[in-house]
JSON list of C-alpha atoms and ligand atoms in Angstrom, two decimals:
[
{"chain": "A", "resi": 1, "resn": "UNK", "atom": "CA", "xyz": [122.17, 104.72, 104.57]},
{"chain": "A", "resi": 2, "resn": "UNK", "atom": "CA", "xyz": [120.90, 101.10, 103.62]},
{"chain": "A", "resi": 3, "resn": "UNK", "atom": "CA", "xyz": [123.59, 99.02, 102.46]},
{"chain": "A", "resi": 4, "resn": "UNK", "atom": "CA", "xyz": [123.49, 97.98, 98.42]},
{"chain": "A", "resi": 5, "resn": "UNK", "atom": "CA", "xyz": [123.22, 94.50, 99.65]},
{"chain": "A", "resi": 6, "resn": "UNK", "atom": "CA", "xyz": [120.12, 94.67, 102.08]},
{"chain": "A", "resi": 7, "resn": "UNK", "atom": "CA", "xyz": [118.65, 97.15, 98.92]},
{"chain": "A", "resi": 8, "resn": "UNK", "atom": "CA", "xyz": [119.03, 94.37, 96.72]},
{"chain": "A", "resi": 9, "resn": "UNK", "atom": "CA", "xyz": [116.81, 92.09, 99.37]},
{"chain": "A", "resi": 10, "resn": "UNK", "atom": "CA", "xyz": [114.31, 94.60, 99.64]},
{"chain": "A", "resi": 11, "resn": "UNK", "atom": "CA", "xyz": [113.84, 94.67, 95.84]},
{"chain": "A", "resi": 12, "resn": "UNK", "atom": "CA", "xyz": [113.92, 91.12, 95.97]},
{"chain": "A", "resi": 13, "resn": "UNK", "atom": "CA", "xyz": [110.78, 91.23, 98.82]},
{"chain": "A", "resi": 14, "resn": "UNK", "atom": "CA", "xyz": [109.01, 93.59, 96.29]},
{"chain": "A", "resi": 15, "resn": "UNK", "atom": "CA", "xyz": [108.86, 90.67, 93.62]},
{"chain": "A", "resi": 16, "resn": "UNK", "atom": "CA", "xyz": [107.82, 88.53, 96.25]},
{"chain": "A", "resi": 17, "resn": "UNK", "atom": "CA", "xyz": [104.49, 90.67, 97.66]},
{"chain": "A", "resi": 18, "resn": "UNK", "atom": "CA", "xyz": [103.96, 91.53, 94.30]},
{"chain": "A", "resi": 19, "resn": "UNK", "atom": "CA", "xyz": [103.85, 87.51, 93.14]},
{"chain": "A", "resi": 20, "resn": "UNK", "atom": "CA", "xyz": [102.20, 86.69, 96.08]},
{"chain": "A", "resi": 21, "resn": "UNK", "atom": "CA", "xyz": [99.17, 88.92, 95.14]},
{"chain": "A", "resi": 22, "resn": "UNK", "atom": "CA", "xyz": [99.11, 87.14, 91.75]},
{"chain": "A", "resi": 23, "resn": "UNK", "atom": "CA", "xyz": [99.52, 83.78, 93.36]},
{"chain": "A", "resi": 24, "resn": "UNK", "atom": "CA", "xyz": [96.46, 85.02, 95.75]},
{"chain": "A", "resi": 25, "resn": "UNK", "atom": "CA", "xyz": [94.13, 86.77, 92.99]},
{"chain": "A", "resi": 26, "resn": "UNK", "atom": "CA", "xyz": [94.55, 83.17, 90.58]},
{"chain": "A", "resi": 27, "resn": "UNK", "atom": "CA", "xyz": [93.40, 81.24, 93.51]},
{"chain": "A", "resi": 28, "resn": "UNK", "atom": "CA", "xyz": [90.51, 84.24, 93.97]},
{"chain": "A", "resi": 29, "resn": "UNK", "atom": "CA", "xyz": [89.53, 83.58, 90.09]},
{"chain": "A", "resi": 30, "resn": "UNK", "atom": "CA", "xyz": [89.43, 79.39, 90.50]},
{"chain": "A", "resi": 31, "resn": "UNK", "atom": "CA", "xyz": [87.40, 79.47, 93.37]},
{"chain": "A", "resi": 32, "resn": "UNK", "atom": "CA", "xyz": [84.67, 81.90, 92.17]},
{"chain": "A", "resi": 33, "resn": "UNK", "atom": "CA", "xyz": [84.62, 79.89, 88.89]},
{"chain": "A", "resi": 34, "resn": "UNK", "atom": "CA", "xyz": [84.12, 76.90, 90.57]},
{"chain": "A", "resi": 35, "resn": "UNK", "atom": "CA", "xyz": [81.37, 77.92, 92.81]},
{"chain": "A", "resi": 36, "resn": "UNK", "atom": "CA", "xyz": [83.61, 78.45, 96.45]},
{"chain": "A", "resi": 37, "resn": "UNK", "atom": "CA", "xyz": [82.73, 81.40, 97.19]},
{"chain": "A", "resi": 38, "resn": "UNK", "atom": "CA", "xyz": [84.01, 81.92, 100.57]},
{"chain": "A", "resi": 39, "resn": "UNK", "atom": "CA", "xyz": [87.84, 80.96, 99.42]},
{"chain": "A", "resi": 40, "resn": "UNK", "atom": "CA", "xyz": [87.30, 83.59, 96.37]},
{"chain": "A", "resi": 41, "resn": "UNK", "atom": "CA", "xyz": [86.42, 86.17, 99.05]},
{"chain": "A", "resi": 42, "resn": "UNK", "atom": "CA", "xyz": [89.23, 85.01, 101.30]},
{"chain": "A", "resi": 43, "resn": "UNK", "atom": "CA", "xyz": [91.65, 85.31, 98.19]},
{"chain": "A", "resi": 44, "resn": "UNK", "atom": "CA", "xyz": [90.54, 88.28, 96.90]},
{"chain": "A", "resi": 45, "resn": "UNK", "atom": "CA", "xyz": [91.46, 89.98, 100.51]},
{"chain": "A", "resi": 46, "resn": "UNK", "atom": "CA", "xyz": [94.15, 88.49, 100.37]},
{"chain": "A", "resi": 47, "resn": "UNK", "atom": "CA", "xyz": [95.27, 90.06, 96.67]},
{"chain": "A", "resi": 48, "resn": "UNK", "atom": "CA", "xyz": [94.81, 93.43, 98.32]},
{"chain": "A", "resi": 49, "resn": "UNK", "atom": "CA", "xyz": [96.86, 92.94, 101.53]},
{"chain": "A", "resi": 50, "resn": "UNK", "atom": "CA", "xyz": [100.07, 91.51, 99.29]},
{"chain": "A", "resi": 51, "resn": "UNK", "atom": "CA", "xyz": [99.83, 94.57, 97.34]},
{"chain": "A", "resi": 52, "resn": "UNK", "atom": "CA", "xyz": [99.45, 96.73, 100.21]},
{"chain": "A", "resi": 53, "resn": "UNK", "atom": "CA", "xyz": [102.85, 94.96, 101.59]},
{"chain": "A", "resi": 54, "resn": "UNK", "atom": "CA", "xyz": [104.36, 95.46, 98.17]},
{"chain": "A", "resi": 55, "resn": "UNK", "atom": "CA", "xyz": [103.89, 99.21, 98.35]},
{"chain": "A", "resi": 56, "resn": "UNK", "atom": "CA", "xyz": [105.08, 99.30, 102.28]},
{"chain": "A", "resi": 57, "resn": "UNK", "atom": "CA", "xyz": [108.33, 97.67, 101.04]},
{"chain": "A", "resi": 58, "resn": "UNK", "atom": "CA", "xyz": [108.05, 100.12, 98.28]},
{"chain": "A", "resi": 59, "resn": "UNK", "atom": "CA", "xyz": [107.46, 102.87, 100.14]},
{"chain": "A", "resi": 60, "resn": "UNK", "atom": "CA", "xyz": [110.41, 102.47, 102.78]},
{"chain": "A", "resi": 61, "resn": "UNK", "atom": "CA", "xyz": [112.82, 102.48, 100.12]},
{"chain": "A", "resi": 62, "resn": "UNK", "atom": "CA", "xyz": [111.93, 105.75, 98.48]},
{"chain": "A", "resi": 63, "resn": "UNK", "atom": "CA", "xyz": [111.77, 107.26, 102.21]},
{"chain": "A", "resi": 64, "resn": "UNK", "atom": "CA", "xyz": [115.66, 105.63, 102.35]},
{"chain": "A", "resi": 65, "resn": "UNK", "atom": "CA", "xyz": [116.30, 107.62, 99.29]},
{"chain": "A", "resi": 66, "resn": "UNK", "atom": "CA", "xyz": [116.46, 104.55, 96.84]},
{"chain": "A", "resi": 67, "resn": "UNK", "atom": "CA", "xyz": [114.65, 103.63, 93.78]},
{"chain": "A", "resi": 68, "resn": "UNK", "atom": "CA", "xyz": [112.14, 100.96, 94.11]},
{"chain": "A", "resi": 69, "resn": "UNK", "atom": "CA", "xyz": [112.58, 98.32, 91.24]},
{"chain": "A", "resi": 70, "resn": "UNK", "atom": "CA", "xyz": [109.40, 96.65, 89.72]},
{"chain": "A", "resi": 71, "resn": "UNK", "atom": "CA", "xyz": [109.86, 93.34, 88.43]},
{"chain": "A", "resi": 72, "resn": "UNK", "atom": "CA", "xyz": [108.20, 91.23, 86.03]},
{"chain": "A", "resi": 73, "resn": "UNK", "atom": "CA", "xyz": [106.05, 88.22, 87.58]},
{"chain": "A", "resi": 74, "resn": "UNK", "atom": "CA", "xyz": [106.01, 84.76, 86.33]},
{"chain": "A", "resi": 75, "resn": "UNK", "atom": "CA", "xyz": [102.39, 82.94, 85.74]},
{"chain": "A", "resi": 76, "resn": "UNK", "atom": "CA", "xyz": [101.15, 81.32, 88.85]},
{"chain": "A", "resi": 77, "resn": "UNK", "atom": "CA", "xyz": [99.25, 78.09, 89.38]},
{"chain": "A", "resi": 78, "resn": "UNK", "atom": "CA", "xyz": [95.39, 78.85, 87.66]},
{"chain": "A", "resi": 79, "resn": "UNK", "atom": "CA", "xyz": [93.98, 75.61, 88.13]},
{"chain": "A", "resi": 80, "resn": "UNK", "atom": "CA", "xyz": [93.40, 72.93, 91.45]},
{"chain": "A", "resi": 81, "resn": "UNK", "atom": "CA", "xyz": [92.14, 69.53, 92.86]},
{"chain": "A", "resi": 82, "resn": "UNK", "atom": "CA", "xyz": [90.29, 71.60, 95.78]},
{"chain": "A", "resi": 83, "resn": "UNK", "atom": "CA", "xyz": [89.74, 74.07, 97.92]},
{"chain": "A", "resi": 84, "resn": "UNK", "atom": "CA", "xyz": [92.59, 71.86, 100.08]},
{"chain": "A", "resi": 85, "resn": "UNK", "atom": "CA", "xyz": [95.19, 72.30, 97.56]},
{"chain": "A", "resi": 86, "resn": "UNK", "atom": "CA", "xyz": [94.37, 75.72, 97.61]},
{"chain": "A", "resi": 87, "resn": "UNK", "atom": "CA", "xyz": [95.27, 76.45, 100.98]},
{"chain": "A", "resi": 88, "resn": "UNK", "atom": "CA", "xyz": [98.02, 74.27, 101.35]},
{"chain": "A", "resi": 89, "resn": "UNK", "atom": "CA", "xyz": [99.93, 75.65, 98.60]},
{"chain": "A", "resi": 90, "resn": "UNK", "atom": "CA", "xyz": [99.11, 79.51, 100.14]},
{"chain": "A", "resi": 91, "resn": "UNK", "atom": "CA", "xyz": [100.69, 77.84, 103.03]},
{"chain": "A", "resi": 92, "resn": "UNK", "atom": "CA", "xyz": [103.42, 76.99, 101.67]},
{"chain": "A", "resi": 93, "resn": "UNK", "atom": "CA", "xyz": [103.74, 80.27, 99.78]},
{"chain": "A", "resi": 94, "resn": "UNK", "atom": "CA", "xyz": [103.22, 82.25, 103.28]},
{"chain": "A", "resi": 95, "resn": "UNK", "atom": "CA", "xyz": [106.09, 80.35, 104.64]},
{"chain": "A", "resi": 96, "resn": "UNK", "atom": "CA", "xyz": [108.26, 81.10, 101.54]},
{"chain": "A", "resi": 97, "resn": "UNK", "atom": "CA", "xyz": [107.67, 84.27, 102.27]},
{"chain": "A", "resi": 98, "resn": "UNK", "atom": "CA", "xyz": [108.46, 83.91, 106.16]},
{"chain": "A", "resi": 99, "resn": "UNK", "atom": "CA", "xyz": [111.95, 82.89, 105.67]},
{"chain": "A", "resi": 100, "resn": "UNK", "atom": "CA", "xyz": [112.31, 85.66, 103.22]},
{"chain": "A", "resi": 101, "resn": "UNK", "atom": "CA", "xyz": [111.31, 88.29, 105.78]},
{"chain": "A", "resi": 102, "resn": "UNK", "atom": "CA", "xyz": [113.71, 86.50, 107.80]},
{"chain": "A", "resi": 103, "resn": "UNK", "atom": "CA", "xyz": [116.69, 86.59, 105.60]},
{"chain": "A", "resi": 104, "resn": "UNK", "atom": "CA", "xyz": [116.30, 90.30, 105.48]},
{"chain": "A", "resi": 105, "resn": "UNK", "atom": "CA", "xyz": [116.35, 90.97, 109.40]},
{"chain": "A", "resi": 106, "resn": "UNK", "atom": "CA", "xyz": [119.51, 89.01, 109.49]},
{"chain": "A", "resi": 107, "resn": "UNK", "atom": "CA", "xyz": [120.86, 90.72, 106.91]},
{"chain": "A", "resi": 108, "resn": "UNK", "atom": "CA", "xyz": [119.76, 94.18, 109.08]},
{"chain": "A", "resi": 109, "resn": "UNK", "atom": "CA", "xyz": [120.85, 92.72, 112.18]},
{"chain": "A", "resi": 110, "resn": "UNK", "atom": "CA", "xyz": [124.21, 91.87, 111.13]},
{"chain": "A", "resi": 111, "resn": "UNK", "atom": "CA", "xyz": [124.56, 95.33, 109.64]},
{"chain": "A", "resi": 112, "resn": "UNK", "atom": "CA", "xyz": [123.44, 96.61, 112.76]},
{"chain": "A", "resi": 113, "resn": "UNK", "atom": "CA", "xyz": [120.42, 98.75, 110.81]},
{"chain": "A", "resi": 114, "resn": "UNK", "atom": "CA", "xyz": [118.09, 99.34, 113.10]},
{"chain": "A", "resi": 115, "resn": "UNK", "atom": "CA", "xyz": [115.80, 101.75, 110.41]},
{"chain": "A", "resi": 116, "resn": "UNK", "atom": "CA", "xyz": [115.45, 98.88, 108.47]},
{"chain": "A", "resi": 117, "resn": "UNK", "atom": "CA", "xyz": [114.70, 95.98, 111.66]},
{"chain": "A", "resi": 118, "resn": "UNK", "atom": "CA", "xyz": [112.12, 98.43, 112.97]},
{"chain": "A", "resi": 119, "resn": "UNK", "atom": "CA", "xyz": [110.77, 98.59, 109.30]},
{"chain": "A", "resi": 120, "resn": "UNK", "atom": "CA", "xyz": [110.06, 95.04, 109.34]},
{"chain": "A", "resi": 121, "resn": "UNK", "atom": "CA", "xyz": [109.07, 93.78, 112.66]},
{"chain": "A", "resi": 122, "resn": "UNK", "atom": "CA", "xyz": [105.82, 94.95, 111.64]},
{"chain": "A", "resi": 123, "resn": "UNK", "atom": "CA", "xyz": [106.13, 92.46, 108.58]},
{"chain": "A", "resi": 124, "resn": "UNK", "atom": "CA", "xyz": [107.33, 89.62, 111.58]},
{"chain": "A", "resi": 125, "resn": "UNK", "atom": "CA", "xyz": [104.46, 90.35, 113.30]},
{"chain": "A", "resi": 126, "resn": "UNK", "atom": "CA", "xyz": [102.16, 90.14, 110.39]},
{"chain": "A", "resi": 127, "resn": "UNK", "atom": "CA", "xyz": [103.54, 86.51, 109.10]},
{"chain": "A", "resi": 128, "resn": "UNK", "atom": "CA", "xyz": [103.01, 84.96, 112.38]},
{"chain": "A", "resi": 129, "resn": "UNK", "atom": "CA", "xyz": [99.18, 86.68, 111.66]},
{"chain": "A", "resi": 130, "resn": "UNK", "atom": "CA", "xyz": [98.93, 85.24, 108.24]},
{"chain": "A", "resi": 131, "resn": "UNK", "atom": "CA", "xyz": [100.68, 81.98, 108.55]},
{"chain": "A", "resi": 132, "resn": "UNK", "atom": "CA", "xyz": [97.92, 81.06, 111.58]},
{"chain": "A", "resi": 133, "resn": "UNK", "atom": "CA", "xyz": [95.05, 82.83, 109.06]},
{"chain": "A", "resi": 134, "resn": "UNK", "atom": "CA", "xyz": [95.80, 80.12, 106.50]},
{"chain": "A", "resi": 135, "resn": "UNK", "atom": "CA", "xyz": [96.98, 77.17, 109.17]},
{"chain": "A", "resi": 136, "resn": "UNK", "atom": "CA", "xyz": [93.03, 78.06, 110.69]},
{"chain": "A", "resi": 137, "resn": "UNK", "atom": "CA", "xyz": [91.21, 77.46, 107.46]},
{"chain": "A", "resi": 138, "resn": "UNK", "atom": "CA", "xyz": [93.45, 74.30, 106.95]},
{"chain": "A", "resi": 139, "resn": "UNK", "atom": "CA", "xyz": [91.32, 73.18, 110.10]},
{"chain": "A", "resi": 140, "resn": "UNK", "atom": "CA", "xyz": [88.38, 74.32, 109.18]},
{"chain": "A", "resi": 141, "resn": "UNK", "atom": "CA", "xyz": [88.09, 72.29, 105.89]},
{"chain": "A", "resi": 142, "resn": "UNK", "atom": "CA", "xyz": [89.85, 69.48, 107.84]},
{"chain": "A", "resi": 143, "resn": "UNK", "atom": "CA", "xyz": [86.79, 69.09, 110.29]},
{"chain": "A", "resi": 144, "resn": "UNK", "atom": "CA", "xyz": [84.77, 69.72, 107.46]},
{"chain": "A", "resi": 145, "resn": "UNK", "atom": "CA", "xyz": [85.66, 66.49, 106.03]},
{"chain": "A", "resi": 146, "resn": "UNK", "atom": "CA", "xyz": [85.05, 64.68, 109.33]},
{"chain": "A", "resi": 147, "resn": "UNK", "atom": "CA", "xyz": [81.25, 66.28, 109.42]},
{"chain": "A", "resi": 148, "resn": "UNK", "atom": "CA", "xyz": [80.93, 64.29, 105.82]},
{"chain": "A", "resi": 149, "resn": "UNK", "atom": "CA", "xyz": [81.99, 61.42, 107.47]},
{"chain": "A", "resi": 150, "resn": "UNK", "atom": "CA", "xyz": [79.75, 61.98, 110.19]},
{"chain": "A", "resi": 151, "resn": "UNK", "atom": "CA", "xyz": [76.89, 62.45, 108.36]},
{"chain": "A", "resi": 152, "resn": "UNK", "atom": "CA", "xyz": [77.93, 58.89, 106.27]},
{"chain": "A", "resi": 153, "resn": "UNK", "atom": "CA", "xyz": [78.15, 57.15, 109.70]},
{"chain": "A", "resi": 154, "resn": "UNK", "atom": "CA", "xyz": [75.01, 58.29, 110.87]},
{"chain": "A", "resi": 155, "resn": "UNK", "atom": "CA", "xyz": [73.12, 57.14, 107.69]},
{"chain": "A", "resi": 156, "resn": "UNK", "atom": "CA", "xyz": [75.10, 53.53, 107.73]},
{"chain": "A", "resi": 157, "resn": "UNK", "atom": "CA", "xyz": [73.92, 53.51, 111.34]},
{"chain": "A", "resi": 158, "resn": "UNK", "atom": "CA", "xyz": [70.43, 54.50, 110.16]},
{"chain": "A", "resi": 159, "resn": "UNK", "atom": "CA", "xyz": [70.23, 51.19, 107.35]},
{"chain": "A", "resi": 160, "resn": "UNK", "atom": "CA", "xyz": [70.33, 48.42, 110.47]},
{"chain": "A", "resi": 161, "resn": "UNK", "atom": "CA", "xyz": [67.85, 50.60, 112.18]},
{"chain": "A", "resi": 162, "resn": "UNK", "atom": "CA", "xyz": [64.78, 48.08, 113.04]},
{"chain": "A", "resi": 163, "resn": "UNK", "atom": "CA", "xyz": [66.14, 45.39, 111.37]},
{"chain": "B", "resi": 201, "resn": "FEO", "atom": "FE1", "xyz": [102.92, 89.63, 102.30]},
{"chain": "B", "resi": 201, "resn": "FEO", "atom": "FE2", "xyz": [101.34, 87.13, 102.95]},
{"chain": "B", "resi": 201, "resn": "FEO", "atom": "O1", "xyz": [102.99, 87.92, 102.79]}
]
């Protein structure tokens, strides 16, 4: 039997899959308005995998023999600077949810659950996946910027040409 308090943290992780697709699918809807339509595709992958965690979470509880809870979600951030803001706030929201994942296998550990630890090493596992996914593109646009500057330098180098 899961303990009422590691329940409670479960619920808790529901709200925060469930937000994080919402976080993920606003990002989605900026960067297909705004013409970035690799991040829209990333984000609206993304969506899909949060609510696929959601309903893992959801799922081990009813297996447990508790209710899942749904909660409401608050809005999430709709507009941004850049693609740069975009992934540095998803991030920061990956690592949010991290330490949450976290919290939860301490709680487990120190109740000595082992259902519930084996439940969510898979969700460990999975962070230290989507943390580097995110930490990746973060380089990627990051060396993108350098290629602008690049380019620049080559044309500044190109105005004293035969002069
Ligand atoms: Fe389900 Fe990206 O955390």
């Amino acid at each position: 039997m899961v303990s009422k308090k590691i329940v409670k943290l479960l619920n808790e992780q529901i709200a925060l899959e469930a937000d994080s697709s919402n976080v993920y699918l606003a990002m989605a809807a900026w960067a297909e308005a705004n013409g970035w339509k690799g991040t829209s595709a990333f984000m609206h992958a993304q969506t899909e995998e949060e609510r696929g965690h959601m309903k893992k979470f959801m799922h081990f509880l009813l297996e447990v023999g508790e209710q899942p809870v749904v909660a409401g979600m608050k809005d999430p951030q709709n507009t941004f600077k850049d693609i740069k803001e975009v992934f540095k706030l998803a991030l920061a929201h990956e690592r949010k949810v991290t330490a949450s994942i976290n919290d939860i296998m301490t709680e487990a550990r120190k109740s000595n659950d082992y259902a519930v630890t084996a439940f969510l090493q898979w969700f460990i596992s999975e962070q230290v996946e989507e943390e580097a996914a995110v930490v990746q593109v973060l380089d990627i646009i990051e060396k993108a910027g350098q290629v602008s500057i690049y380019l620049a330098d080559k044309e500044i180098g190109a105005m004293r040409q035969g002069k």
